[in-house]
PDB file of C-alpha atoms in Angstrom:
ATOM      1  CA  LEU A  29     124.820  96.308  80.571  1.00  0.00           C
ATOM      2  CA  GLY A  30     121.639  98.356  80.626  1.00  0.00           C
ATOM      3  CA  TYR A  31     121.676  98.954  84.403  1.00  0.00           C
ATOM      4  CA  LYS A  32     120.304 102.422  85.157  1.00  0.00           C
ATOM      5  CA  ASN A  33     121.870 104.422  87.973  1.00  0.00           C
ATOM      6  CA  PRO A  34     119.614 107.433  88.718  1.00  0.00           C
ATOM      7  CA  ILE A  35     122.508 109.557  89.984  1.00  0.00           C
ATOM      8  CA  PHE A  36     124.480 108.991  86.772  1.00  0.00           C
ATOM      9  CA  GLY A  37     123.031 111.518  84.332  1.00  0.00           C
ATOM     10  CA  THR A  38     123.770 113.527  81.233  1.00  0.00           C
ATOM     11  CA  CYS A  39     122.537 116.657  79.487  1.00  0.00           C
ATOM     12  CA  THR A  40     121.769 116.797  75.791  1.00  0.00           C
ATOM     13  CA  HIS A  41     120.734 119.763  73.667  1.00  0.00           C
ATOM     14  CA  PRO A  42     119.441 118.026  70.531  1.00  0.00           C
ATOM     15  CA  GLY A  43     119.273 121.177  68.455  1.00  0.00           C
ATOM     16  CA  ARG A  44     123.018 121.695  68.862  1.00  0.00           C
ATOM     17  CA  ASP A  45     124.084 118.085  68.351  1.00  0.00           C
ATOM     18  CA  ARG A  46     125.101 116.832  64.898  1.00  0.00           C
ATOM     19  CA  THR A  47     125.957 113.315  66.045  1.00  0.00           C
ATOM     20  CA  ASP A  48     123.958 110.335  64.842  1.00  0.00           C
ATOM     21  CA  TRP A  49     120.999 110.499  67.220  1.00  0.00           C
ATOM     22  CA  ARG A  50     120.384 106.763  66.977  1.00  0.00           C
ATOM     23  CA  GLU A  51     123.898 106.149  68.252  1.00  0.00           C
ATOM     24  CA  ILE A  52     123.287 108.552  71.160  1.00  0.00           C
ATOM     25  CA  GLU A  53     120.147 106.635  72.086  1.00  0.00           C
ATOM     26  CA  ARG A  54     122.070 103.355  71.946  1.00  0.00           C
ATOM     27  CA  GLN A  55     124.668 104.778  74.302  1.00  0.00           C
ATOM     28  CA  PHE A  56     121.934 105.874  76.699  1.00  0.00           C
ATOM     29  CA  HIS A  57     120.700 102.317  76.763  1.00  0.00           C
ATOM     30  CA  ILE A  58     124.012 100.540  77.332  1.00  0.00           C
ATOM     31  CA  SER A  59     126.005 103.030  79.427  1.00  0.00           C
ATOM     32  CA  GLY A  60     123.982 102.960  82.633  1.00  0.00           C
ATOM     33  CA  ILE A  61     122.909 106.587  82.348  1.00  0.00           C
ATOM     34  CA  GLY A  62     119.888 106.817  84.610  1.00  0.00           C
ATOM     35  CA  SER A  63     118.858 110.442  84.117  1.00  0.00           C
ATOM     36  CA  VAL A  64     118.656 112.580  80.971  1.00  0.00           C
ATOM     37  CA  ARG A  65     118.203 116.368  80.854  1.00  0.00           C
ATOM     38  CA  THR A  66     116.977 117.812  77.536  1.00  0.00           C
ATOM     39  CA  ASP A  67     115.224 120.829  76.035  1.00  0.00           C
ATOM     40  CA  GLY A  68     111.638 121.933  75.656  1.00  0.00           C
ATOM     41  CA  ASN A  69     109.704 125.179  75.463  1.00  0.00           C
ATOM     42  CA  TRP A  70     106.248 126.569  76.071  1.00  0.00           C
ATOM     43  CA  GLY A  71     105.921 127.930  72.552  1.00  0.00           C
ATOM     44  CA  ALA A  72     106.264 124.464  71.033  1.00  0.00           C
ATOM     45  CA  PHE A  73     103.669 122.982  73.373  1.00  0.00           C
ATOM     46  CA  GLU A  74     100.952 125.646  73.037  1.00  0.00           C
ATOM     47  CA  LYS A  75     100.896 126.945  69.468  1.00  0.00           C
ATOM     48  CA  SER A  76      97.503 128.616  69.704  1.00  0.00           C
ATOM     49  CA  PRO A  77      95.908 129.930  72.888  1.00  0.00           C
ATOM     50  CA  GLY A  78      94.582 127.166  75.083  1.00  0.00           C
ATOM     51  CA  ASP A  79      95.104 124.479  72.441  1.00  0.00           C
ATOM     52  CA  TYR A  80      97.226 121.541  73.602  1.00  0.00           C
ATOM     53  CA  SER A  81      95.541 118.952  71.364  1.00  0.00           C
ATOM     54  CA  GLY A  82      97.531 116.763  69.024  1.00  0.00           C
ATOM     55  CA  ASN A  83     100.630 116.680  71.220  1.00  0.00           C
ATOM     56  CA  ASN A  84     100.055 113.467  73.125  1.00  0.00           C
ATOM     57  CA  GLY A  85     103.728 113.337  74.042  1.00  0.00           C
ATOM     58  CA  HIS A  86     104.858 113.070  70.434  1.00  0.00           C
ATOM     59  CA  HIS A  87     104.631 116.248  68.353  1.00  0.00           C
ATOM     60  CA  PHE A  88     105.861 118.438  71.192  1.00  0.00           C
ATOM     61  CA  GLU A  89     109.156 116.598  71.306  1.00  0.00           C
ATOM     62  CA  ALA A  90     109.671 116.447  67.564  1.00  0.00           C
ATOM     63  CA  GLU A  91     108.721 120.040  66.817  1.00  0.00           C
ATOM     64  CA  ASN A  92     110.726 121.406  69.703  1.00  0.00           C
ATOM     65  CA  SER A  93     114.084 119.770  69.348  1.00  0.00           C
ATOM     66  CA  ALA A  94     115.348 120.471  65.820  1.00  0.00           C
ATOM     67  CA  TRP A  95     116.429 117.717  63.492  1.00  0.00           C
ATOM     68  CA  ALA A  96     118.053 115.283  65.918  1.00  0.00           C
ATOM     69  CA  GLN A  97     114.988 114.504  67.999  1.00  0.00           C
ATOM     70  CA  THR A  98     112.609 114.456  65.072  1.00  0.00           C
ATOM     71  CA  ARG A  99     114.126 111.045  64.390  1.00  0.00           C
ATOM     72  CA  SER A 100     112.904 109.883  67.790  1.00  0.00           C
ATOM     73  CA  PRO A 101     109.418 111.296  68.481  1.00  0.00           C
ATOM     74  CA  ASN A 102     108.953 108.758  71.308  1.00  0.00           C
ATOM     75  CA  PHE A 103     112.176 109.799  73.036  1.00  0.00           C
ATOM     76  CA  PHE A 104     110.696 110.360  76.520  1.00  0.00           C
ATOM     77  CA  ALA A 105     108.502 107.270  76.372  1.00  0.00           C
ATOM     78  CA  ASP A 106     111.418 105.118  75.245  1.00  0.00           C
ATOM     79  CA  ARG A 107     113.744 106.404  77.948  1.00  0.00           C
ATOM     80  CA  ALA A 108     111.078 105.957  80.637  1.00  0.00           C
ATOM     81  CA  ALA A 109     110.466 102.385  79.459  1.00  0.00           C
ATOM     82  CA  GLU A 110     114.164 101.698  79.914  1.00  0.00           C
ATOM     83  CA  GLY A 111     114.026 103.021  83.482  1.00  0.00           C
ATOM     84  CA  THR A 112     115.629 106.400  82.760  1.00  0.00           C
ATOM     85  CA  ASN A 113     114.539 109.532  84.621  1.00  0.00           C
ATOM     86  CA  ASN A 114     113.698 112.326  82.188  1.00  0.00           C
ATOM     87  CA  LEU A 115     114.198 115.971  83.115  1.00  0.00           C
ATOM     88  CA  LEU A 116     112.669 118.488  80.736  1.00  0.00           C
ATOM     89  CA  ILE A 117     114.240 121.955  80.559  1.00  0.00           C
ATOM     90  CA  PHE A 118     111.074 123.964  80.006  1.00  0.00           C
ATOM     91  CA  ASN A 119     111.723 127.444  78.574  1.00  0.00           C
ATOM     92  CA  PRO A 120     108.788 129.467  80.028  1.00  0.00           C
ATOM     93  CA  THR A 121     108.226 131.904  77.172  1.00  0.00           C
ATOM     94  CA  ASN A 122     105.676 131.958  74.394  1.00  0.00           C
ATOM     95  CA  GLY A 123     105.252 134.517  71.630  1.00  0.00           C
ATOM     96  CA  LEU A 124     101.493 134.181  71.912  1.00  0.00           C
ATOM     97  CA  TYR A 125     101.637 135.950  75.243  1.00  0.00           C
ATOM     98  CA  SER A 126     104.878 137.928  75.369  1.00  0.00           C
ATOM     99  CA  GLU A 127     103.351 140.999  73.699  1.00  0.00           C
ATOM    100  CA  MET A 128     100.715 141.460  76.417  1.00  0.00           C
ATOM    101  CA  ALA A 129     103.006 143.780  78.389  1.00  0.00           C
ATOM    102  CA  GLN A 130     106.059 145.967  77.802  1.00  0.00           C
ATOM    103  CA  GLY A 131     109.527 144.864  78.816  1.00  0.00           C
ATOM    104  CA  PRO A 132     113.131 144.449  77.670  1.00  0.00           C
ATOM    105  CA  SER A 133     112.721 140.704  77.078  1.00  0.00           C
ATOM    106  CA  THR A 134     110.084 138.041  76.672  1.00  0.00           C
ATOM    107  CA  TYR A 135     110.685 136.997  80.291  1.00  0.00           C
ATOM    108  CA  GLU A 136     109.923 140.469  81.589  1.00  0.00           C
ATOM    109  CA  ARG A 137     106.816 140.709  79.393  1.00  0.00           C
ATOM    110  CA  ILE A 138     105.470 137.352  80.544  1.00  0.00           C
ATOM    111  CA  ALA A 139     106.086 138.264  84.179  1.00  0.00           C
ATOM    112  CA  ALA A 140     104.363 141.641  83.788  1.00  0.00           C
ATOM    113  CA  SER A 141     101.160 140.215  82.319  1.00  0.00           C
ATOM    114  CA  PRO A 142      98.593 138.531  84.601  1.00  0.00           C
ATOM    115  CA  GLU A 143      97.027 136.972  81.504  1.00  0.00           C
ATOM    116  CA  ALA A 144     100.355 135.500  80.412  1.00  0.00           C
ATOM    117  CA  LEU A 145     101.115 134.135  83.882  1.00  0.00           C
ATOM    118  CA  ALA A 146      97.653 132.535  84.033  1.00  0.00           C
ATOM    119  CA  ALA A 147      98.267 130.980  80.610  1.00  0.00           C
ATOM    120  CA  LEU A 148     101.645 129.680  81.773  1.00  0.00           C
ATOM    121  CA  GLU A 149     100.017 128.038  84.783  1.00  0.00           C
ATOM    122  CA  LYS A 150      97.433 126.335  82.559  1.00  0.00           C
ATOM    123  CA  ALA A 151     100.054 125.182  80.046  1.00  0.00           C
ATOM    124  CA  THR A 152     102.345 123.696  82.678  1.00  0.00           C
ATOM    125  CA  GLU A 153      99.388 121.926  84.288  1.00  0.00           C
ATOM    126  CA  GLU A 154      98.477 120.311  80.984  1.00  0.00           C
ATOM    127  CA  LEU A 155     102.109 119.492  80.164  1.00  0.00           C
ATOM    128  CA  ALA A 156     102.647 117.756  83.496  1.00  0.00           C
ATOM    129  CA  ARG A 157      99.405 115.841  83.097  1.00  0.00           C
ATOM    130  CA  GLN A 158     100.201 114.670  79.549  1.00  0.00           C
ATOM    131  CA  TYR A 159     103.747 113.628  80.378  1.00  0.00           C
ATOM    132  CA  LYS A 160     103.102 112.043  83.792  1.00  0.00           C
ATOM    133  CA  GLY A 161     105.080 108.812  83.978  1.00  0.00           C
ATOM    134  CA  ARG A 162     107.409 109.818  81.177  1.00  0.00           C
ATOM    135  CA  VAL A 163     108.655 113.188  82.460  1.00  0.00           C
ATOM    136  CA  ASN A 164     108.419 113.802  86.181  1.00  0.00           C
ATOM    137  CA  TRP A 165     111.152 116.428  86.548  1.00  0.00           C
ATOM    138  CA  PHE A 166     110.888 119.949  85.134  1.00  0.00           C
ATOM    139  CA  GLU A 167     113.481 122.724  85.103  1.00  0.00           C
ATOM    140  CA  LEU A 168     112.394 126.294  84.384  1.00  0.00           C
ATOM    141  CA  GLY A 169     114.906 127.417  81.778  1.00  0.00           C
ATOM    142  CA  ASN A 170     118.629 126.910  81.254  1.00  0.00           C
ATOM    143  CA  GLU A 171     121.333 129.315  82.421  1.00  0.00           C
ATOM    144  CA  LEU A 172     118.953 132.252  82.254  1.00  0.00           C
ATOM    145  CA  ASN A 173     121.278 134.434  84.294  1.00  0.00           C
ATOM    146  CA  PHE A 174     123.425 134.803  81.171  1.00  0.00           C
ATOM    147  CA  GLN A 175     120.739 137.395  80.318  1.00  0.00           C
ATOM    148  CA  ARG A 176     121.903 139.569  83.228  1.00  0.00           C
ATOM    149  CA  VAL A 177     119.708 141.747  85.407  1.00  0.00           C
ATOM    150  CA  GLU A 178     118.920 144.375  82.785  1.00  0.00           C
ATOM    151  CA  VAL A 179     117.231 141.781  80.551  1.00  0.00           C
ATOM    152  CA  MET A 180     115.549 139.502  83.054  1.00  0.00           C
ATOM    153  CA  SER A 181     115.217 140.654  86.641  1.00  0.00           C
ATOM    154  CA  PRO A 182     115.210 138.057  89.448  1.00  0.00           C
ATOM    155  CA  GLU A 183     111.860 139.486  90.505  1.00  0.00           C
ATOM    156  CA  ALA A 184     110.340 138.739  87.100  1.00  0.00           C
ATOM    157  CA  TYR A 185     111.801 135.241  87.053  1.00  0.00           C
ATOM    158  CA  THR A 186     110.351 134.549  90.507  1.00  0.00           C
ATOM    159  CA  ARG A 187     106.841 135.453  89.289  1.00  0.00           C
ATOM    160  CA  ILE A 188     107.290 133.072  86.351  1.00  0.00           C
ATOM    161  CA  CYS A 189     108.451 130.330  88.718  1.00  0.00           C
ATOM    162  CA  GLN A 190     105.419 130.786  90.949  1.00  0.00           C
ATOM    163  CA  ALA A 191     102.975 130.440  88.067  1.00  0.00           C
ATOM    164  CA  ALA A 192     104.725 127.468  86.486  1.00  0.00           C
ATOM    165  CA  TYR A 193     105.196 125.670  89.794  1.00  0.00           C
ATOM    166  CA  LYS A 194     101.483 125.896  90.570  1.00  0.00           C
ATOM    167  CA  GLY A 195     100.612 124.478  87.155  1.00  0.00           C
ATOM    168  CA  PHE A 196     103.089 121.619  87.228  1.00  0.00           C
ATOM    169  CA  LYS A 197     101.894 120.528  90.672  1.00  0.00           C
ATOM    170  CA  LYS A 198      98.256 120.650  89.620  1.00  0.00           C
ATOM    171  CA  GLY A 199      99.001 118.412  86.622  1.00  0.00           C
ATOM    172  CA  ASN A 200     101.236 116.032  88.538  1.00  0.00           C
ATOM    173  CA  PRO A 201     101.430 116.527  92.317  1.00  0.00           C
ATOM    174  CA  ASP A 202     104.385 114.145  92.488  1.00  0.00           C
ATOM    175  CA  CYS A 203     106.571 115.935  89.930  1.00  0.00           C
ATOM    176  CA  ILE A 204     109.762 117.759  90.880  1.00  0.00           C
ATOM    177  CA  VAL A 205     110.158 121.397  89.773  1.00  0.00           C
ATOM    178  CA  LEU A 206     113.554 123.088  89.682  1.00  0.00           C
ATOM    179  CA  SER A 207     114.648 126.641  89.028  1.00  0.00           C
ATOM    180  CA  HIS A 208     117.001 127.042  86.084  1.00  0.00           C
ATOM    181  CA  GLY A 209     120.531 125.736  86.181  1.00  0.00           C
ATOM    182  CA  HIS A 210     122.617 128.827  86.898  1.00  0.00           C
ATOM    183  CA  SER A 211     125.653 129.691  84.831  1.00  0.00           C
ATOM    184  CA  ARG A 212     128.885 130.969  86.347  1.00  0.00           C
ATOM    185  CA  ALA A 213     127.944 134.536  85.396  1.00  0.00           C
ATOM    186  CA  ALA A 214     125.796 137.166  87.077  1.00  0.00           C
ATOM    187  CA  GLU A 215     126.221 136.255  90.745  1.00  0.00           C
ATOM    188  CA  ASP A 216     124.200 139.357  91.620  1.00  0.00           C
ATOM    189  CA  LEU A 217     121.177 137.900  89.783  1.00  0.00           C
ATOM    190  CA  ILE A 218     121.514 134.552  91.561  1.00  0.00           C
ATOM    191  CA  TYR A 219     121.609 136.196  94.983  1.00  0.00           C
ATOM    192  CA  ARG A 220     118.637 138.460  94.253  1.00  0.00           C
ATOM    193  CA  TYR A 221     116.641 135.550  92.872  1.00  0.00           C
ATOM    194  CA  LEU A 222     117.260 133.420  95.976  1.00  0.00           C
ATOM    195  CA  MET A 223     116.228 136.281  98.241  1.00  0.00           C
ATOM    196  CA  GLU A 224     113.096 136.984  96.183  1.00  0.00           C
ATOM    197  CA  ALA A 225     112.202 133.286  96.115  1.00  0.00           C
ATOM    198  CA  LYS A 226     112.556 133.107  99.880  1.00  0.00           C
ATOM    199  CA  ARG A 227     110.362 136.198 100.375  1.00  0.00           C
ATOM    200  CA  ASN A 228     107.690 134.620  98.187  1.00  0.00           C
ATOM    201  CA  GLY A 229     107.717 131.249  99.935  1.00  0.00           C
ATOM    202  CA  LEU A 230     109.506 129.310  97.188  1.00  0.00           C
ATOM    203  CA  GLY A 231     112.369 128.161  99.353  1.00  0.00           C
ATOM    204  CA  LYS A 232     111.002 124.775 100.400  1.00  0.00           C
ATOM    205  CA  PRO A 233     109.404 123.588  97.146  1.00  0.00           C
ATOM    206  CA  PHE A 234     112.326 124.805  95.075  1.00  0.00           C
TER     207      PHE A 234
END
């Protein structure tokens, strides 16, 4: 009871879940789940340019995760205190910066703007610093290859990964940074991304 096995994990998308969130937390505690993967996004963390104040590991979680997680604003701190590894799916887009360049999607616009990429690096640095000890694993998006090549090119995603990786490692050199969990679709995008990542030296850290 309460033993945490780090290789026994689960994924939860609080905004989609209509189950009693308190019961979910209780199950986390008693089931032995040692790792939890859940959602986050840049836009919820940085709501005005360069302003990360007032988050302190609380408001970011509540504002980001719809009604279920608003009931548990200390979710990451509570899981970490129980010995659970937290993995934050960090959606690397922000409306504050996505209009700085033209593109078919917010990902393409972020990737095409040096200003937006610099802002992403700063935001991820601050996020990793604020959450050090509570969240030490970060994943850059979830199943983004559902968007297909015409919406988000692998080349654009690689540029986003480079900026975010630099920031996360500045804020917490010991954190782990992962590319997004790929879906079963768009094998062409996966292959092109891996080749682009390798060309840009992301193979080893990713």
